[in-house]
Amino acid sequence: MREPLPEWPLFGLADDVRPALAQARQRKTTVALATLIAVEGGGPRPVGTQMVFADGIVAGYFSGGCVESDVADHAFACLEDGEPRRLVYGEGSPWPDIALLCGARIEIFVEKVEAGDPALAELLAAMVERRPTTWVSDGRRRVCAQDAQAWEGAVSRRHDPVPRLVVFGSDPTALAIAQLGVLSGLETTFVRSKGPEAPPPIPGLGYRRDEPQAALDAIGCDAWTYIAVATHNIDTDREALAAALPSAAGYVGLLGARKRLAERLAPLRAAGVPEQVLARVHAPIGLDIGGKAPWEVAISVIGEIVSLRHPRTPEPAREAPSKRDRATVS
């Protein structure tokens, strides 16, 4: 009989289950990989969401508690008999007593994956090497490759490199951005040129003391890299921008007032940096949520990065409340 899921579902904070798969492979442990393959009616998680189940390992979530325990039962049954499963919850489900509170219908594919499976090895190698790849499986046969194509009855799931955040700075605001980046699942590095030898006391945070260009060269920049320049030093801002803007980074944000942006960009413009490159700067950095305290700025920055990672169709504009309306809202 399997152990019950932990009462506090901290396992659900892991949106990317590849680290759990890597842990299982290191232990030479077989896992049940569950993938959300269909959603109808606005479920809480998007298609492609995954969970991993094995002895002593659970990661991910589908519904916030509505179906996870039942999925776990099927996952461990899959580990026992090796048979893949397609689970339906909601309309048309064989288990009508298990329903999502939101009323959605979801379909989940469960498969058994051995620790030595070549597709698993390729998936984890692509993660380490920051290569996009696609997992295709029908539960008995599976492949993992950048251009893998699904066949009839197979499930396909694309995996991009882990999003990476580089924060330039030294003050509480920069540290708050970095710490929230770590907590948000971003592979985060803090850069403070000529900073203290000891790294910031933030678990999971990388640290570099070299100059901006050398730091970015060592870290590496690709389309899944996000850069936050938050130094409060004009010269360092310029150096960081000079290194970041020509790179392949998908986002470059600059902390500071909009009216000071021109003087930060002037030396780059004079050096011949093209206008389309300078236009990449998100400044002032972050979403306009009004707050200026360190954590408030950090929320706005990570929020902007998330919004770029998950673009949405704009909704019709709504009339803003008047000052009097805002004053009376409780």
Tab-separated table of N, CA and C in Angstrom, residues 161-246:
chain	number	residue	atom	x	y	z
A	161	PRO	N	14.219	24.999	-22.221
A	161	PRO	CA	15.205	25.170	-21.150
A	161	PRO	C	14.591	25.855	-19.932
A	162	VAL	N	15.133	25.570	-18.771
A	162	VAL	CA	14.667	26.208	-17.541
A	162	VAL	C	14.873	27.718	-17.663
A	163	PRO	N	13.856	28.537	-17.403
A	163	PRO	CA	14.052	29.987	-17.496
A	163	PRO	C	15.138	30.453	-16.533
A	164	ARG	N	15.956	31.358	-17.008
A	164	ARG	CA	17.133	31.820	-16.255
A	164	ARG	C	17.006	33.317	-15.994
A	165	LEU	N	17.342	33.734	-14.783
A	165	LEU	CA	17.300	35.149	-14.405
A	165	LEU	C	18.686	35.588	-13.951
A	166	VAL	N	19.143	36.729	-14.477
A	166	VAL	CA	20.399	37.345	-14.048
A	166	VAL	C	20.061	38.720	-13.494
A	167	VAL	N	20.462	38.966	-12.253
A	167	VAL	CA	20.177	40.235	-11.599
A	167	VAL	C	21.488	40.957	-11.321
A	168	PHE	N	21.620	42.170	-11.845
A	168	PHE	CA	22.765	43.021	-11.543
A	168	PHE	C	22.355	43.989	-10.442
A	169	GLY	N	23.135	44.052	-9.360
A	169	GLY	CA	22.806	44.986	-8.293
A	169	GLY	C	23.520	44.667	-7.007
A	170	SER	N	23.101	45.361	-5.938
A	170	SER	CA	23.718	45.149	-4.630
A	170	SER	C	22.781	45.514	-3.492
A	171	ASP	N	21.709	46.234	-3.775
A	171	ASP	CA	20.868	46.763	-2.711
A	171	ASP	C	19.693	45.830	-2.407
A	172	PRO	N	18.859	46.180	-1.406
A	172	PRO	CA	17.740	45.307	-1.036
A	172	PRO	C	16.776	45.021	-2.175
A	173	THR	N	16.538	45.995	-3.049
A	173	THR	CA	15.619	45.760	-4.161
A	173	THR	C	16.155	44.681	-5.095
A	174	ALA	N	17.439	44.772	-5.440
A	174	ALA	CA	18.040	43.761	-6.310
A	174	ALA	C	18.015	42.391	-5.644
A	175	LEU	N	18.292	42.354	-4.328
A	175	LEU	CA	18.256	41.079	-3.610
A	175	LEU	C	16.851	40.510	-3.565
A	176	ALA	N	15.848	41.369	-3.417
A	176	ALA	CA	14.467	40.900	-3.406
A	176	ALA	C	14.079	40.315	-4.759
A	177	ILE	N	14.502	40.960	-5.845
A	177	ILE	CA	14.230	40.425	-7.184
A	177	ILE	C	14.855	39.046	-7.333
A	178	ALA	N	16.109	38.928	-6.886
A	178	ALA	CA	16.816	37.652	-7.008
A	178	ALA	C	16.154	36.570	-6.164
A	179	GLN	N	15.804	36.896	-4.930
A	179	GLN	CA	15.209	35.879	-4.062
A	179	GLN	C	13.849	35.427	-4.585
A	180	LEU	N	13.041	36.367	-5.068
A	180	LEU	CA	11.748	35.988	-5.615
A	180	LEU	C	11.928	35.188	-6.906
A	181	GLY	N	12.989	35.493	-7.648
A	181	GLY	CA	13.283	34.698	-8.834
A	181	GLY	C	13.547	33.246	-8.488
A	182	VAL	N	14.347	33.022	-7.447
A	182	VAL	CA	14.629	31.651	-6.997
A	182	VAL	C	13.336	30.958	-6.590
A	183	LEU	N	12.527	31.642	-5.781
A	183	LEU	CA	11.276	31.053	-5.298
A	183	LEU	C	10.301	30.783	-6.433
A	184	SER	N	10.442	31.528	-7.538
A	184	SER	CA	9.546	31.354	-8.680
A	184	SER	C	10.012	30.263	-9.633
A	185	GLY	N	11.107	29.602	-9.303
A	185	GLY	CA	11.587	28.517	-10.145
A	185	GLY	C	12.526	28.938	-11.247
A	186	LEU	N	12.992	30.195	-11.206
A	186	LEU	CA	13.954	30.655	-12.199
A	186	LEU	C	15.370	30.285	-11.753
A	187	GLU	N	16.200	29.881	-12.688
A	187	GLU	CA	17.607	29.581	-12.401
A	187	GLU	C	18.311	30.939	-12.278
A	188	THR	N	18.535	31.385	-11.056
A	188	THR	CA	18.876	32.785	-10.809
A	188	THR	C	20.333	32.966	-10.380
A	189	THR	N	20.969	33.987	-10.978
A	189	THR	CA	22.337	34.363	-10.618
A	189	THR	C	22.363	35.845	-10.286
A	190	PHE	N	23.003	36.184	-9.171
A	190	PHE	CA	23.164	37.569	-8.741
A	190	PHE	C	24.568	38.028	-9.107
A	191	VAL	N	24.665	39.177	-9.770
A	191	VAL	CA	25.970	39.692	-10.197
A	191	VAL	C	26.235	41.019	-9.493
A	192	ARG	N	27.301	41.040	-8.707
A	192	ARG	CA	27.746	42.270	-8.049
A	192	ARG	C	29.245	42.398	-8.298
A	193	SER	N	29.592	43.182	-9.288
A	193	SER	CA	31.002	43.324	-9.652
A	193	SER	C	31.830	43.804	-8.466
A	194	LYS	N	32.921	43.098	-8.179
A	194	LYS	CA	33.813	43.407	-7.063
A	194	LYS	C	33.073	43.388	-5.733
A	195	GLY	N	32.044	42.586	-5.648
A	195	GLY	CA	31.272	42.480	-4.409
A	195	GLY	C	31.964	41.618	-3.378
A	196	PRO	N	31.329	41.395	-2.233
A	196	PRO	CA	31.918	40.557	-1.182
A	196	PRO	C	32.219	39.157	-1.706
A	197	GLU	N	33.218	38.529	-1.125
A	197	GLU	CA	33.539	37.169	-1.549
A	197	GLU	C	32.426	36.197	-1.175
A	198	ALA	N	31.812	36.415	-0.007
A	198	ALA	CA	30.725	35.539	0.416
A	198	ALA	C	29.467	35.863	-0.388
A	199	PRO	N	28.756	34.861	-0.869
A	199	PRO	CA	27.555	35.107	-1.667
A	199	PRO	C	26.400	35.588	-0.787
A	200	PRO	N	25.368	36.150	-1.382
A	200	PRO	CA	24.187	36.524	-0.597
A	200	PRO	C	23.612	35.287	0.090
A	201	PRO	N	23.122	35.424	1.331
A	201	PRO	CA	22.599	34.265	2.060
A	201	PRO	C	21.198	33.876	1.602
A	202	ILE	N	21.088	33.542	0.325
A	202	ILE	CA	19.808	33.157	-0.266
A	202	ILE	C	19.974	31.757	-0.859
A	203	PRO	N	19.329	30.735	-0.300
A	203	PRO	CA	19.481	29.371	-0.813
A	203	PRO	C	19.088	29.272	-2.287
A	204	GLY	N	19.912	28.570	-3.047
A	204	GLY	CA	19.606	28.330	-4.446
A	204	GLY	C	20.033	29.434	-5.391
A	205	LEU	N	20.651	30.490	-4.877
A	205	LEU	CA	21.042	31.628	-5.701
A	205	LEU	C	22.502	31.521	-6.112
A	206	GLY	N	22.779	31.666	-7.421
A	206	GLY	CA	24.148	31.728	-7.906
A	206	GLY	C	24.714	33.127	-7.694
A	207	TYR	N	26.026	33.248	-7.713
A	207	TYR	CA	26.653	34.544	-7.420
A	207	TYR	C	27.926	34.694	-8.223
A	208	ARG	N	28.094	35.901	-8.804
A	208	ARG	CA	29.319	36.210	-9.530
A	208	ARG	C	29.774	37.611	-9.151
A	209	ARG	N	31.131	37.807	-9.137
A	209	ARG	CA	31.726	39.072	-8.729
A	209	ARG	C	32.443	39.772	-9.874
A	210	ASP	N	32.373	39.187	-11.084
A	210	ASP	CA	33.126	39.769	-12.186
A	210	ASP	C	32.347	40.891	-12.874
A	211	GLU	N	32.973	41.499	-13.866
A	211	GLU	CA	32.346	42.594	-14.586
A	211	GLU	C	31.173	42.070	-15.428
A	212	PRO	N	30.242	42.956	-15.785
A	212	PRO	CA	29.018	42.504	-16.468
A	212	PRO	C	29.260	41.628	-17.693
A	213	GLN	N	30.151	42.036	-18.590
A	213	GLN	CA	30.355	41.248	-19.795
A	213	GLN	C	30.920	39.874	-19.475
A	214	ALA	N	31.909	39.836	-18.576
A	214	ALA	CA	32.494	38.554	-18.199
A	214	ALA	C	31.459	37.668	-17.507
A	215	ALA	N	30.618	38.281	-16.685
A	215	ALA	CA	29.594	37.512	-15.978
A	215	ALA	C	28.611	36.879	-16.958
A	216	LEU	N	28.113	37.671	-17.912
A	216	LEU	CA	27.159	37.126	-18.876
A	216	LEU	C	27.805	36.089	-19.779
A	217	ASP	N	29.068	36.291	-20.134
A	217	ASP	CA	29.768	35.299	-20.949
A	217	ASP	C	29.851	33.967	-20.199
A	218	ALA	N	30.107	34.046	-18.900
A	218	ALA	CA	30.234	32.824	-18.103
A	218	ALA	C	28.877	32.161	-17.877
A	219	ILE	N	27.853	32.967	-17.648
A	219	ILE	CA	26.516	32.425	-17.389
A	219	ILE	C	25.905	31.883	-18.670
A	220	GLY	N	26.049	32.638	-19.755
A	220	GLY	CA	25.437	32.273	-21.030
A	220	GLY	C	24.052	32.879	-21.159
A	221	CYS	N	23.741	33.386	-22.329
A	221	CYS	CA	22.439	33.997	-22.573
A	221	CYS	C	21.763	33.326	-23.754
A	222	ASP	N	20.494	33.037	-23.612
A	222	ASP	CA	19.696	32.511	-24.709
A	222	ASP	C	18.299	33.099	-24.608
A	223	ALA	N	17.403	32.640	-25.439
A	223	ALA	CA	16.057	33.210	-25.479
A	223	ALA	C	15.299	33.008	-24.183
A	224	TRP	N	15.758	32.094	-23.341
A	224	TRP	CA	15.079	31.808	-22.077
A	224	TRP	C	15.791	32.480	-20.898
A	225	THR	N	16.621	33.472	-21.206
A	225	THR	CA	17.350	34.223	-20.188
A	225	THR	C	16.716	35.601	-20.014
A	226	TYR	N	16.523	35.991	-18.755
A	226	TYR	CA	15.923	37.285	-18.416
A	226	TYR	C	16.920	38.053	-17.556
A	227	ILE	N	17.158	39.303	-17.918
A	227	ILE	CA	18.178	40.101	-17.241
A	227	ILE	C	17.543	41.322	-16.599
A	228	ALA	N	17.802	41.500	-15.312
A	228	ALA	CA	17.314	42.663	-14.574
A	228	ALA	C	18.507	43.497	-14.130
A	229	VAL	N	18.605	44.705	-14.654
A	229	VAL	CA	19.679	45.627	-14.286
A	229	VAL	C	19.136	46.546	-13.201
A	230	ALA	N	19.634	46.386	-11.990
A	230	ALA	CA	19.078	47.113	-10.836
A	230	ALA	C	20.201	47.564	-9.916
A	231	THR	N	21.162	48.323	-10.464
A	231	THR	CA	22.364	48.636	-9.691
A	231	THR	C	22.323	49.981	-8.974
A	232	HIS	N	21.485	50.908	-9.415
A	232	HIS	CA	21.468	52.271	-8.869
A	232	HIS	C	22.794	52.989	-9.089
A	233	ASN	N	23.541	52.553	-10.099
A	233	ASN	CA	24.802	53.188	-10.448
A	233	ASN	C	24.832	53.362	-11.956
A	234	ILE	N	24.887	54.615	-12.409
A	234	ILE	CA	24.763	54.882	-13.842
A	234	ILE	C	25.840	54.174	-14.653
A	235	ASP	N	27.085	54.216	-14.182
A	235	ASP	CA	28.166	53.583	-14.930
A	235	ASP	C	27.973	52.068	-15.017
A	236	THR	N	27.601	51.461	-13.884
A	236	THR	CA	27.395	50.009	-13.896
A	236	THR	C	26.185	49.640	-14.732
A	237	ASP	N	25.136	50.480	-14.651
A	237	ASP	CA	23.964	50.246	-15.505
A	237	ASP	C	24.366	50.213	-16.972
A	238	ARG	N	25.186	51.188	-17.372
A	238	ARG	CA	25.600	51.253	-18.773
A	238	ARG	C	26.412	50.029	-19.166
A	239	GLU	N	27.317	49.611	-18.288
A	239	GLU	CA	28.134	48.431	-18.587
A	239	GLU	C	27.258	47.185	-18.704
A	240	ALA	N	26.303	47.066	-17.797
A	240	ALA	CA	25.418	45.899	-17.828
A	240	ALA	C	24.544	45.917	-19.082
A	241	LEU	N	24.027	47.079	-19.439
A	241	LEU	CA	23.213	47.193	-20.650
A	241	LEU	C	24.043	46.905	-21.895
A	242	ALA	N	25.266	47.409	-21.911
A	242	ALA	CA	26.140	47.176	-23.064
A	242	ALA	C	26.399	45.696	-23.273
A	243	ALA	N	26.449	44.940	-22.176
A	243	ALA	CA	26.661	43.502	-22.274
A	243	ALA	C	25.360	42.758	-22.579
A	244	ALA	N	24.250	43.227	-21.991
A	244	ALA	CA	22.991	42.491	-22.081
A	244	ALA	C	22.248	42.699	-23.394
A	245	LEU	N	22.220	43.942	-23.889
A	245	LEU	CA	21.362	44.238	-25.038
A	245	LEU	C	21.754	43.496	-26.314
A	246	PRO	N	23.035	43.352	-26.642
A	246	PRO	CA	23.375	42.605	-27.865
A	246	PRO	C	23.242	41.092	-27.704
